């Protein structure tokens, strides 16, 4: 009785705390509103969308081949895996088969990206729980991997290295050697992290029994990837629907039992070792051969055979035949260097000093007046007029190069047409299942491009993981589901 | 607390998606409109009235057991089809490894469909996103609010008639334009070297 | 009139003596403050350097040789920053909180003895500003007042993060103060005094040369409590960066923030000095080290500082290695482990003391 | 941005450390795409920083909007913030960001007028 009255007088209210979108521990711009009773979480409401850039809508305005760089910017932590996911989906839509070597290389870089993603995850997860040094150790190895990425494509994060139909270029031999050295050394580095935290009493107290989620519930909520496997569901798309070269390597999938933060942590640590193994197997088996499919309908022509850039006869000069020129002004408008001048209905002229050898005039001219003079670089206009011949009388190899160039122009301008239909293709990125759903209406651009982002689903599971725990466990929960807001919001 | 490494086979043993489509047809003969196939993926187009019943059947049936909702989204077929919207469910069974796609038609003048949250709780945010991007209302959804865009945003960005570059500056989201105006006012206090 | 007629020579003598004493005290305060603040500045610098090197990087390198002037650059910058007071803050309290916090920790510097006393021209100078008999109790009392600074800073900011940080800090500091006090009771029993100078002297005369050996349990408890008391990792609940942004001083900027920073590092110095004085023998060295030739010529202050620095290094080392505890776990450790252990330690120490005194009596 | 803080590049060398609270910051790095939903938040964070304060726009997206010309992105954060240094790149290499911070230091060094009593 007395107690009841006392409760009436001392009415307690929950305190609602707004966490983010600017908060050091929310991995970007996630916003959480926590209703707390003392230090216990009563309710969590996540708010996302602070990084929504409209990639899906933007993808509808670009051709299938142009939208590839957008996928890097989704999950910028493991851009390579996202690229691969997109490329695999588009290849399936077009019915292209990448060559064997390209598939192997893609699998290698995909697993590298998995390692680098898990390293970043471990680093930030440990930093959130307060273990500062693990953060810096992880970044040491991550830098190594990023240097390797740089070696093959020149970029560290947003790589855009896999292409539809293969990969951008073959990997250099030094890359494979360096990577082999990395795989040699990496297991000992994993041990190093584990000595810091694996059996650390504080770490165990902070992770064991926190954020438990059962297998059925996890599947029902749509969790995927290591987050799901920590609960004991053996769902891994690399095994369920093998793409690229995953059916040619042997690896195990780590599965947890209780589904708490510690299990998910262990799963990812074991995945690091498995990925390391996969890379080693693939390097040993790497077959020789081309790295790009040869399909004139869907694949860009090889750059080294194309006209202006690295053609064997480099000292080309472009010239407009006076007799054939009708003075329509098309080339003048198209010229990016503004090197072409001339009155209307009078023959135009190319200022050789300004010309950048882009061959735009060659492609745009409808009257076959613009031509190319092999070995004509640095010659005067009179001399060029002497040497110049009509485009259809040019030597055979230059003609071919020119055709390739025209093909590229068409390709970039319109994009190859996809067959009509719809397709959902999922791949296993480090964070979970990345799905691409295309609706094609038979044109060069997707009618609808849908990205199924694992982070989006995982973020929606946050309330389920946090309620009933303490404020500090929210941080651990955000870490354990491994979200990147760029992917979550798209 | 124990994490073990298991070897999963890579051979899929699931049902043929065409058989699944037949099963659905047998169970709900008046609901199925069409069955489409493209590159080994089968999608079943159904009416929207019984959509939750169909989904529940797919989820609960012991042979099918579609426990994993891979994706839920909508497509705007403006100018292509008579019925403008379609809500797309991509389903997968983690146990039997088969896949099916369900497409429910939603007309433009009455953009309502029953929510799939009772079947898969993971559908929650997917449906909110569909509401946000297409304006499709999911009746029975526990908390249907905008998710990616600000809550007082006007228009549905992923509809085909929405411009890619968004509204003009004077019709833009007030939260944004207010800040622009205020920062212009505050600019006079900035220090200039 | 002659001045000698008004004031008797005796009185004048007393006045002069008083003046000189006053001068000495002021001088002492100035010296201690200057050295203390310099130590704070370089404590931050060494923290960044030590942790940097533990994490395979370099730490500050640019300002001065190997970044030696970095703390001054930082301090200067903070001094010139705008001083923001949140619109809804409780202004008076908001202003006063950092001052309370810093004053409370700075006052503690006055009772810390640094070395042997020495005489210059008849004046016996003991290197402590106030050699009071209840030095230990005084430090506890002042640490208790410092919590007020933190708590009202959290409250006055009118921010939820700061508020949570303030609550956490108050709870944590109060509970760990008990453990710390109890861990020092053993030292008091062994020394038979609360005067810090006497404690050091007792250690010099004891068999082991320092209390850290017989009082090893007390020392461990004290070290843990000291880390918690100064709100450092793994007990940095009040300012857990990933949870509460910056804890109770989230809303403080510019110089007020610097005051908190200063107070915190002075508290660290106090804790390190306490450990040195109560457990590590202060400025003295045990007799078994004195056997080494010439080591007697090393002045006491050097030993004292070396021990303090070692303790500082220990602070940094922990910070670089361990993850953070959760709030309830911190309290659990304090109440369920440290306090019982400290109590048992007191029991054992007391029993041993009684047995020894009775045996000596017989 | 995280890579700069880590061992390989080490911001701490230049005396730069990350702070959680805007009240104790001198410089805000706008990293990544700025969306319209985020604008009020960023402006608010900026308003909380005590003077003198600086803004570094990091990445093409923060500088100009980058490849995202869509309904929800802001075309450059200089539309509502006084940006001091633009760091291009998508994303910028850590060296570029370091260079940007060096430039900012240069800029501050040339700012004597701001600190004199006769300003």
Coordinates of C-alpha atoms in Angstrom, one line a residue, chain A residues 86-458:
Chain A
X86 CA 26.4 -6.2 -60.0
X87 CA 28.5 -7.7 -62.7
X88 CA 27.3 -11.2 -62.0
X89 CA 23.7 -10.0 -62.2
X90 CA 24.1 -8.1 -65.5
X91 CA 26.0 -11.0 -67.0
X92 CA 23.2 -13.3 -66.2
X93 CA 20.7 -10.9 -67.6
X94 CA 22.6 -10.5 -70.9
X95 CA 23.6 -14.2 -71.0
X96 CA 27.3 -13.5 -71.1
X97 CA 29.8 -15.9 -69.8
X98 CA 33.1 -14.5 -68.4
X99 CA 36.3 -16.4 -69.2
X100 CA 37.6 -18.8 -66.6
X101 CA 40.6 -16.6 -65.7
X102 CA 38.4 -13.6 -65.1
X103 CA 36.2 -15.6 -62.9
X104 CA 39.1 -16.8 -60.8
X105 CA 40.5 -13.2 -60.5
X106 CA 37.1 -11.9 -59.5
X107 CA 36.8 -14.5 -56.8
X108 CA 40.3 -13.6 -55.5
X109 CA 39.6 -9.9 -55.3
X110 CA 36.1 -10.7 -53.9
X111 CA 37.7 -12.6 -51.0
X112 CA 40.3 -9.9 -50.6
X113 CA 37.5 -7.4 -50.2
X114 CA 35.9 -9.7 -47.7
X115 CA 39.0 -9.8 -45.7
X116 CA 39.4 -6.0 -45.8
X117 CA 35.8 -5.5 -44.9
X118 CA 36.0 -7.9 -41.9
X119 CA 39.2 -6.1 -40.8
X120 CA 37.4 -2.8 -40.8
X121 CA 34.5 -4.3 -39.0
X122 CA 36.8 -5.8 -36.4
X123 CA 38.6 -2.5 -36.0
X124 CA 35.5 -0.4 -35.5
X125 CA 33.7 -3.0 -33.4
X126 CA 36.7 -3.2 -31.1
X127 CA 37.1 0.6 -31.1
X128 CA 33.4 1.0 -30.0
X129 CA 33.9 -1.4 -27.2
X130 CA 37.0 0.6 -26.3
X131 CA 39.9 -1.6 -27.5
X132 CA 41.8 1.1 -29.4
X133 CA 44.9 -0.8 -30.4
X134 CA 43.0 -3.5 -32.3
X135 CA 41.7 -0.7 -34.5
X136 CA 45.2 0.3 -35.6
X137 CA 46.5 -3.2 -36.0
X138 CA 43.6 -4.1 -38.3
X139 CA 44.2 -1.0 -40.4
X140 CA 47.8 -2.0 -40.8
X141 CA 46.8 -5.2 -42.7
X142 CA 43.9 -3.4 -44.4
X143 CA 46.4 -0.9 -45.9
X144 CA 48.4 -3.8 -47.3
X145 CA 45.2 -5.1 -49.0
X146 CA 44.4 -1.6 -50.3
X147 CA 47.9 -1.3 -51.7
X148 CA 47.3 -4.6 -53.5
X149 CA 44.0 -3.2 -55.0
X150 CA 45.9 -0.2 -56.1
X151 CA 48.4 -2.4 -57.8
X152 CA 45.7 -4.0 -60.0
X153 CA 43.5 -1.0 -60.7
X154 CA 44.9 2.2 -59.4
X155 CA 42.2 2.9 -56.8
X156 CA 42.1 2.1 -53.2
X157 CA 38.4 2.0 -52.3
X158 CA 36.1 2.6 -55.3
X159 CA 37.8 0.2 -57.6
X160 CA 35.3 -0.6 -60.4
X161 CA 37.7 -3.3 -61.4
X162 CA 35.3 -6.1 -62.4
X163 CA 33.5 -5.4 -65.6
X164 CA 30.6 -7.0 -67.3
X165 CA 32.1 -9.9 -69.1
X166 CA 35.3 -10.2 -67.1
X167 CA 37.7 -7.8 -65.4
X168 CA 39.2 -4.5 -66.5
X169 CA 42.7 -5.9 -67.0
X170 CA 44.8 -8.9 -66.2
X171 CA 46.6 -8.9 -62.8
X172 CA 50.4 -8.4 -62.9
X173 CA 52.7 -11.1 -61.7
X174 CA 54.0 -9.0 -58.8
X175 CA 50.4 -8.7 -57.5
X176 CA 50.1 -12.5 -57.2
X177 CA 53.5 -12.8 -55.5
X178 CA 52.7 -10.0 -53.1
X179 CA 49.3 -11.5 -52.4
X180 CA 50.8 -14.9 -51.8
X181 CA 53.1 -13.3 -49.3
X182 CA 50.2 -11.7 -47.6
X183 CA 48.3 -15.0 -47.3
X184 CA 51.4 -16.5 -45.8
X185 CA 51.6 -13.9 -43.2
X186 CA 48.0 -13.1 -42.5
X187 CA 47.1 -16.1 -40.2
X188 CA 49.7 -15.0 -37.8
X189 CA 48.2 -11.5 -37.8
X190 CA 44.8 -12.9 -37.1
X191 CA 46.4 -14.6 -34.1
X192 CA 47.7 -11.2 -33.0
X193 CA 44.3 -9.7 -32.9
X194 CA 42.9 -12.7 -31.1
X195 CA 45.5 -12.5 -28.4
X196 CA 44.4 -9.0 -27.8
X197 CA 40.7 -9.7 -27.5
X198 CA 39.7 -13.3 -28.0
X199 CA 40.1 -14.5 -24.4
X200 CA 40.1 -11.0 -22.9
X201 CA 37.7 -11.1 -19.9
X202 CA 36.4 -7.6 -20.6
X203 CA 35.7 -8.5 -24.2
X204 CA 33.9 -11.7 -23.1
X205 CA 31.8 -9.9 -20.6
X206 CA 30.9 -7.3 -23.2
X207 CA 30.0 -9.8 -25.9
X208 CA 28.8 -13.1 -24.6
X209 CA 25.1 -13.3 -24.1
X210 CA 24.5 -9.9 -25.7
X211 CA 22.0 -9.5 -28.5
X212 CA 20.9 -13.1 -28.7
X213 CA 18.8 -14.0 -31.6
X214 CA 17.5 -17.4 -32.4
X215 CA 17.8 -19.1 -35.8
X216 CA 14.2 -19.0 -36.8
X217 CA 13.8 -15.4 -35.8
X218 CA 17.0 -14.4 -37.6
X219 CA 15.8 -16.0 -40.9
X220 CA 12.3 -14.5 -40.4
X221 CA 13.8 -11.0 -40.0
X222 CA 15.7 -11.5 -43.2
X223 CA 19.2 -11.5 -41.7
X224 CA 21.9 -12.8 -44.0
X225 CA 25.6 -13.3 -44.0
X226 CA 27.7 -13.8 -40.9
X227 CA 25.0 -12.1 -38.9
X228 CA 22.7 -14.9 -39.7
X229 CA 25.3 -17.7 -39.5
X230 CA 26.2 -16.6 -36.0
X231 CA 22.7 -17.9 -35.1
X232 CA 23.4 -21.3 -36.7
X233 CA 21.8 -21.1 -40.1
X234 CA 24.0 -22.5 -42.8
X235 CA 22.9 -20.1 -45.5
X236 CA 25.8 -18.9 -47.6
X237 CA 25.1 -18.0 -51.3
X238 CA 28.6 -19.0 -52.2
X239 CA 27.5 -22.5 -51.4
X240 CA 23.8 -22.4 -52.2
X241 CA 24.1 -20.8 -55.6
X242 CA 27.8 -20.7 -56.5
X243 CA 28.8 -18.0 -58.8
X244 CA 32.2 -17.2 -60.3
X245 CA 34.7 -19.7 -59.2
X246 CA 33.3 -20.7 -55.8
X247 CA 32.3 -24.1 -57.1
X248 CA 36.0 -24.8 -57.7
X249 CA 37.4 -24.2 -54.3
X250 CA 36.9 -26.0 -51.0
X251 CA 36.1 -24.1 -47.9
X252 CA 34.0 -24.4 -44.8
X253 CA 31.4 -22.1 -43.5
X254 CA 31.6 -21.1 -39.8
X255 CA 28.3 -21.5 -38.0
X256 CA 27.6 -20.3 -34.5
X257 CA 25.2 -21.8 -31.9
X258 CA 23.8 -19.2 -29.5
X259 CA 23.6 -16.3 -31.9
X260 CA 25.1 -13.7 -29.6
X261 CA 27.6 -11.0 -30.3
X262 CA 30.5 -13.2 -29.5
X263 CA 29.4 -15.9 -31.9
X264 CA 29.1 -13.5 -34.7
X265 CA 32.5 -12.2 -33.8
X266 CA 34.0 -15.7 -33.9
X267 CA 32.2 -16.4 -37.2
X268 CA 33.8 -13.5 -38.8
X269 CA 37.2 -14.3 -37.4
X270 CA 37.0 -17.8 -38.9
X271 CA 35.7 -16.4 -42.1
X272 CA 38.9 -14.4 -42.3
X273 CA 40.9 -17.6 -42.2
X274 CA 38.6 -19.3 -44.8
X275 CA 38.9 -16.4 -47.1
X276 CA 42.7 -16.6 -46.8
X277 CA 42.5 -20.3 -47.7
X278 CA 40.3 -19.6 -50.7
X279 CA 42.7 -17.0 -52.0
X280 CA 45.6 -19.5 -51.7
X281 CA 43.7 -22.2 -53.5
X282 CA 42.7 -19.9 -56.3
X283 CA 46.2 -18.5 -56.8
X284 CA 47.5 -22.0 -57.2
X285 CA 44.8 -23.0 -59.7
X286 CA 44.7 -19.7 -61.6
X287 CA 44.3 -20.7 -65.3
X288 CA 45.9 -18.7 -68.2
X289 CA 43.7 -17.1 -70.8
X290 CA 41.9 -13.9 -71.6
X291 CA 40.2 -11.9 -68.9
X292 CA 37.4 -10.4 -71.0
X293 CA 34.7 -12.1 -72.9
X294 CA 34.8 -11.6 -76.6
X295 CA 31.3 -10.7 -77.6
X296 CA 31.0 -7.7 -80.0
X297 CA 27.4 -7.1 -79.0
X298 CA 27.9 -6.5 -75.3
X299 CA 31.6 -5.9 -74.7
X300 CA 33.6 -2.8 -75.3
X301 CA 36.3 -3.3 -77.9
X302 CA 39.8 -3.7 -76.5
X303 CA 41.4 -0.3 -76.1
X304 CA 44.8 -1.2 -77.5
X305 CA 43.2 -2.0 -80.9
X306 CA 41.2 1.1 -81.0
X307 CA 42.1 4.1 -83.0
X308 CA 43.4 7.1 -81.4
X309 CA 44.9 6.2 -78.1
X310 CA 47.5 3.5 -78.3
X311 CA 47.4 2.6 -82.0
X312 CA 50.8 1.4 -83.2
X313 CA 51.0 4.3 -85.7
X314 CA 50.9 7.0 -83.1
X315 CA 51.8 9.9 -85.2
X316 CA 48.4 10.3 -86.8
X317 CA 47.1 13.6 -88.0
X318 CA 43.5 14.4 -88.7
X319 CA 42.5 16.2 -91.8
X320 CA 39.4 17.4 -93.6
X321 CA 39.3 16.8 -97.3
X322 CA 38.3 20.0 -99.0
X323 CA 36.6 18.4 -101.9
X324 CA 34.3 16.2 -99.9
X325 CA 33.4 18.8 -97.1
X326 CA 30.0 20.3 -97.5
X327 CA 30.4 22.7 -94.6
X328 CA 27.6 21.4 -92.5
X329 CA 29.3 22.3 -89.2
X330 CA 28.6 19.0 -87.5
X331 CA 32.3 18.3 -86.8
X332 CA 32.8 21.9 -85.6
X333 CA 30.1 21.5 -83.0
X334 CA 31.3 18.0 -82.0
X335 CA 34.9 18.8 -81.6
X336 CA 35.8 18.8 -77.9
X337 CA 39.0 20.8 -78.4
X338 CA 37.4 23.5 -80.6
X339 CA 40.1 22.9 -83.2
X340 CA 37.8 23.0 -86.2
X341 CA 36.9 26.3 -87.7
X342 CA 35.1 27.3 -90.9
X343 CA 32.3 29.2 -92.5
X344 CA 29.0 27.5 -93.2
X345 CA 28.8 25.7 -96.6
X346 CA 32.6 26.2 -97.0
X347 CA 35.3 23.6 -96.3
X348 CA 36.3 23.4 -92.7
X349 CA 39.8 23.3 -91.3
X350 CA 41.5 21.6 -88.4
X351 CA 43.9 23.6 -86.4
X352 CA 46.6 21.0 -85.9
X353 CA 48.1 22.8 -82.9
X354 CA 44.8 22.4 -81.0
X355 CA 43.8 18.9 -82.2
X356 CA 43.8 16.3 -79.5
X357 CA 43.5 13.3 -81.8
X358 CA 40.2 12.2 -80.4
X359 CA 38.8 11.2 -83.8
X360 CA 35.4 12.7 -83.0
X361 CA 35.3 14.4 -86.4
X362 CA 36.0 11.1 -88.1
X363 CA 32.9 9.6 -86.5
X364 CA 30.6 12.5 -86.9
X365 CA 31.3 13.4 -90.5
X366 CA 28.6 12.0 -92.7
X367 CA 30.3 12.9 -96.0
X368 CA 33.5 11.0 -95.4
X369 CA 35.5 14.2 -95.6
X370 CA 37.3 13.9 -92.3
X371 CA 40.2 11.5 -92.6
X372 CA 43.3 10.5 -91.0
X373 CA 46.9 10.7 -92.2
X374 CA 49.2 8.1 -90.8
X375 CA 52.6 9.6 -90.1
X376 CA 51.3 13.0 -90.7
X377 CA 52.0 14.5 -87.3
X378 CA 53.8 17.8 -87.4
X379 CA 53.4 18.3 -91.1
X380 CA 52.0 21.4 -92.7
X381 CA 48.5 21.6 -94.1
X382 CA 49.7 21.6 -97.7
X383 CA 51.7 18.5 -97.1
X384 CA 48.7 16.8 -95.4
X385 CA 46.5 17.7 -98.3
X386 CA 48.9 15.9 -100.5
X387 CA 49.0 12.8 -98.4
X388 CA 45.4 12.6 -97.4
X389 CA 43.1 10.0 -98.9
X390 CA 39.4 9.4 -98.5
X391 CA 38.5 7.4 -95.4
X392 CA 37.4 4.3 -97.4
X393 CA 40.8 4.1 -99.1
X394 CA 42.7 4.0 -95.9
X395 CA 44.9 1.0 -95.1
X396 CA 43.1 -2.0 -93.7
X397 CA 44.3 -1.9 -90.1
X398 CA 43.4 1.7 -89.6
X399 CA 40.0 1.1 -91.1
X400 CA 39.4 -1.7 -88.7
X401 CA 40.5 0.4 -85.8
X402 CA 38.2 3.1 -87.0
X403 CA 35.3 0.7 -87.0
X404 CA 36.1 -0.4 -83.5
X405 CA 36.0 3.2 -82.5
X406 CA 32.6 3.7 -84.1
X407 CA 31.4 0.7 -82.2
X408 CA 32.6 2.2 -78.9
X409 CA 30.8 5.4 -79.7
X410 CA 27.6 3.6 -80.3
X411 CA 28.1 1.5 -77.2
X412 CA 28.7 4.4 -74.9
X413 CA 25.9 6.5 -76.4
X414 CA 23.1 4.0 -76.4
X415 CA 24.3 1.0 -74.5
X416 CA 23.7 -2.6 -75.6
X417 CA 20.1 -3.7 -75.5
X418 CA 19.2 -6.3 -72.9
X419 CA 16.6 -9.0 -73.5
X420 CA 13.2 -8.3 -72.0
X421 CA 12.5 -10.0 -68.7
X422 CA 13.2 -9.7 -65.0
X423 CA 15.8 -11.2 -62.9
X424 CA 16.8 -11.4 -59.2
X425 CA 20.5 -12.3 -58.6
X426 CA 22.0 -12.5 -55.2
X427 CA 25.6 -12.7 -54.3
X428 CA 27.3 -13.1 -50.9
X429 CA 29.0 -9.8 -50.0
X430 CA 30.9 -9.6 -46.7
X431 CA 27.8 -8.1 -45.0
X432 CA 25.3 -10.6 -46.2
X433 CA 23.1 -11.1 -49.3
X434 CA 23.4 -8.4 -51.9
X435 CA 20.6 -8.8 -54.4
X436 CA 20.0 -7.1 -57.7
X437 CA 16.6 -7.1 -59.2
X438 CA 16.4 -5.9 -62.8
X439 CA 13.3 -5.4 -64.8
X440 CA 14.3 -5.0 -68.4
X441 CA 12.0 -3.6 -71.1
X442 CA 14.4 -4.4 -73.9
X443 CA 16.2 -1.1 -74.1
X444 CA 19.8 -0.3 -73.1
X445 CA 18.7 1.0 -69.7
X446 CA 17.1 -0.9 -66.8
X447 CA 13.4 -0.2 -66.5
X448 CA 13.8 -0.8 -62.8
X449 CA 16.9 -1.5 -60.8
X450 CA 16.4 -2.6 -57.3
X451 CA 19.2 -3.2 -54.8
X452 CA 18.6 -5.5 -51.9
X453 CA 21.1 -4.2 -49.4
X454 CA 22.0 -6.4 -46.4
X455 CA 22.7 -3.4 -44.2
X456 CA 19.2 -2.1 -44.7
X457 CA 17.7 -5.3 -43.3
X458 CA 20.3 -5.6 -40.5

